[in-house]
């Protein structure tokens, strides 16, 4: 399942860094989670039993997760809540 979380305006470099730091903290605090691959704007994460990828660009955050919207995922909820809190209004596009 792909979750596109985006804004019509620019996601600042500071906001992108805050998001990355929050993800690093979340993964570091969970003994069953770890980074498989990490670049500046792309992360591949083993989050508990799920393989998740996260891509951050100037206008969107793309999350690829094995869960659909109805079954949900704590990681996806974390990212959505972070963006709502720090960026305000966001738009979503969800594709299987």
PDB file of C-alpha atoms in Angstrom:
ATOM      1  CA  UNK A   1       0.000   0.000   0.000  1.00  0.00           C
ATOM      2  CA  UNK A   2       1.351   3.429  -0.932  1.00  0.00           C
ATOM      3  CA  UNK A   3       0.513   6.510   1.118  1.00  0.00           C
ATOM      4  CA  UNK A   4       1.280   9.849  -0.529  1.00  0.00           C
ATOM      5  CA  UNK A   5       1.135  12.606   2.070  1.00  0.00           C
ATOM      6  CA  UNK A   6       1.641  15.974   0.473  1.00  0.00           C
ATOM      7  CA  UNK A   7       1.198  19.715   0.660  1.00  0.00           C
ATOM      8  CA  UNK A   8       0.651  22.212  -2.099  1.00  0.00           C
ATOM      9  CA  UNK A   9       3.435  24.392  -0.713  1.00  0.00           C
ATOM     10  CA  UNK A  10       7.047  23.590   0.111  1.00  0.00           C
ATOM     11  CA  UNK A  11       8.027  21.306   3.010  1.00  0.00           C
ATOM     12  CA  UNK A  12      10.971  23.214   4.478  1.00  0.00           C
ATOM     13  CA  UNK A  13      14.369  21.640   4.996  1.00  0.00           C
ATOM     14  CA  UNK A  14      13.953  22.189   8.738  1.00  0.00           C
ATOM     15  CA  UNK A  15      10.653  20.269   8.757  1.00  0.00           C
ATOM     16  CA  UNK A  16      12.231  17.447   6.744  1.00  0.00           C
ATOM     17  CA  UNK A  17      15.098  17.214   9.242  1.00  0.00           C
ATOM     18  CA  UNK A  18      12.678  17.221  12.192  1.00  0.00           C
ATOM     19  CA  UNK A  19      10.724  14.390  10.573  1.00  0.00           C
ATOM     20  CA  UNK A  20      13.895  12.351  10.006  1.00  0.00           C
ATOM     21  CA  UNK A  21      15.038  12.924  13.585  1.00  0.00           C
ATOM     22  CA  UNK A  22      11.635  11.864  14.909  1.00  0.00           C
ATOM     23  CA  UNK A  23      11.741   8.672  12.837  1.00  0.00           C
ATOM     24  CA  UNK A  24      15.272   7.923  14.059  1.00  0.00           C
ATOM     25  CA  UNK A  25      14.117   8.384  17.645  1.00  0.00           C
ATOM     26  CA  UNK A  26      11.052   6.159  17.101  1.00  0.00           C
ATOM     27  CA  UNK A  27      13.124   3.364  15.551  1.00  0.00           C
ATOM     28  CA  UNK A  28      15.890   3.691  18.141  1.00  0.00           C
ATOM     29  CA  UNK A  29      13.428   3.327  21.018  1.00  0.00           C
ATOM     30  CA  UNK A  30      11.838   0.152  19.649  1.00  0.00           C
ATOM     31  CA  UNK A  31      13.991  -2.929  20.255  1.00  0.00           C
ATOM     32  CA  UNK A  32      12.254  -4.797  17.410  1.00  0.00           C
ATOM     33  CA  UNK A  33      12.890  -2.109  14.787  1.00  0.00           C
ATOM     34  CA  UNK A  34      15.990  -1.079  12.839  1.00  0.00           C
ATOM     35  CA  UNK A  35      17.180   0.705   9.711  1.00  0.00           C
ATOM     36  CA  UNK A  36      18.014  -1.499   6.738  1.00  0.00           C
ATOM     37  CA  UNK A  37      19.071   1.323   4.455  1.00  0.00           C
ATOM     38  CA  UNK A  38      19.352   5.022   5.164  1.00  0.00           C
ATOM     39  CA  UNK A  39      20.055   7.932   2.850  1.00  0.00           C
ATOM     40  CA  UNK A  40      19.289  11.626   3.218  1.00  0.00           C
ATOM     41  CA  UNK A  41      15.715  11.476   1.896  1.00  0.00           C
ATOM     42  CA  UNK A  42      15.050   7.733   1.679  1.00  0.00           C
ATOM     43  CA  UNK A  43      14.782   5.205   4.509  1.00  0.00           C
ATOM     44  CA  UNK A  44      14.112   1.502   4.418  1.00  0.00           C
ATOM     45  CA  UNK A  45      13.025   0.307   7.836  1.00  0.00           C
ATOM     46  CA  UNK A  46      12.214  -2.953   9.513  1.00  0.00           C
ATOM     47  CA  UNK A  47       9.489  -1.694  11.836  1.00  0.00           C
ATOM     48  CA  UNK A  48       8.620  -4.599  14.102  1.00  0.00           C
ATOM     49  CA  UNK A  49       7.507  -7.254  11.596  1.00  0.00           C
ATOM     50  CA  UNK A  50       6.897  -4.862   8.679  1.00  0.00           C
ATOM     51  CA  UNK A  51       9.240  -3.731   5.935  1.00  0.00           C
ATOM     52  CA  UNK A  52       8.531  -0.039   5.301  1.00  0.00           C
ATOM     53  CA  UNK A  53      10.096   2.513   2.977  1.00  0.00           C
ATOM     54  CA  UNK A  54       9.893   6.257   3.517  1.00  0.00           C
ATOM     55  CA  UNK A  55      10.785   8.868   0.898  1.00  0.00           C
ATOM     56  CA  UNK A  56      10.770  12.589   1.676  1.00  0.00           C
ATOM     57  CA  UNK A  57      10.747  15.260  -1.026  1.00  0.00           C
ATOM     58  CA  UNK A  58      10.097  19.007  -1.070  1.00  0.00           C
ATOM     59  CA  UNK A  59       6.336  18.528  -1.448  1.00  0.00           C
ATOM     60  CA  UNK A  60       5.479  15.021  -0.278  1.00  0.00           C
ATOM     61  CA  UNK A  61       6.236  12.083   1.967  1.00  0.00           C
ATOM     62  CA  UNK A  62       5.749   8.670   0.402  1.00  0.00           C
ATOM     63  CA  UNK A  63       5.277   5.664   2.679  1.00  0.00           C
ATOM     64  CA  UNK A  64       5.212   2.125   1.320  1.00  0.00           C
ATOM     65  CA  UNK A  65       3.826  -0.379   3.824  1.00  0.00           C
ATOM     66  CA  UNK A  66       2.232  -3.834   3.654  1.00  0.00           C
ATOM     67  CA  UNK A  67      -0.843  -2.554   5.509  1.00  0.00           C
ATOM     68  CA  UNK A  68      -3.896  -1.034   3.925  1.00  0.00           C
ATOM     69  CA  UNK A  69      -5.700   1.975   5.345  1.00  0.00           C
ATOM     70  CA  UNK A  70      -8.235  -0.093   7.284  1.00  0.00           C
ATOM     71  CA  UNK A  71      -5.783  -2.388   9.094  1.00  0.00           C
ATOM     72  CA  UNK A  72      -3.461   0.520   9.739  1.00  0.00           C
ATOM     73  CA  UNK A  73       0.104   0.681  10.914  1.00  0.00           C
ATOM     74  CA  UNK A  74       1.556   2.463  13.955  1.00  0.00           C
ATOM     75  CA  UNK A  75       4.382   3.833  11.824  1.00  0.00           C
ATOM     76  CA  UNK A  76       2.043   5.351   9.251  1.00  0.00           C
ATOM     77  CA  UNK A  77      -0.075   6.850  12.026  1.00  0.00           C
ATOM     78  CA  UNK A  78       3.080   8.331  13.569  1.00  0.00           C
ATOM     79  CA  UNK A  79       4.083  10.016  10.296  1.00  0.00           C
ATOM     80  CA  UNK A  80       0.581  11.350   9.617  1.00  0.00           C
ATOM     81  CA  UNK A  81       0.299  12.777  13.139  1.00  0.00           C
ATOM     82  CA  UNK A  82       3.759  14.350  12.912  1.00  0.00           C
ATOM     83  CA  UNK A  83       2.899  16.052   9.636  1.00  0.00           C
ATOM     84  CA  UNK A  84      -0.471  17.290  10.882  1.00  0.00           C
ATOM     85  CA  UNK A  85       1.109  18.691  14.030  1.00  0.00           C
ATOM     86  CA  UNK A  86       4.122  20.342  12.371  1.00  0.00           C
ATOM     87  CA  UNK A  87       2.814  21.252   8.930  1.00  0.00           C
ATOM     88  CA  UNK A  88      -0.915  21.738   9.375  1.00  0.00           C
ATOM     89  CA  UNK A  89      -3.152  20.671   6.536  1.00  0.00           C
ATOM     90  CA  UNK A  90      -1.931  17.752   4.442  1.00  0.00           C
ATOM     91  CA  UNK A  91      -3.478  15.869   1.566  1.00  0.00           C
ATOM     92  CA  UNK A  92      -3.386  12.128   1.111  1.00  0.00           C
ATOM     93  CA  UNK A  93      -3.522   9.761  -1.811  1.00  0.00           C
ATOM     94  CA  UNK A  94      -3.650   6.064  -1.008  1.00  0.00           C
ATOM     95  CA  UNK A  95      -2.990   3.425  -3.659  1.00  0.00           C
ATOM     96  CA  UNK A  96      -2.778  -0.367  -3.402  1.00  0.00           C
TER      97      UNK A  96
END
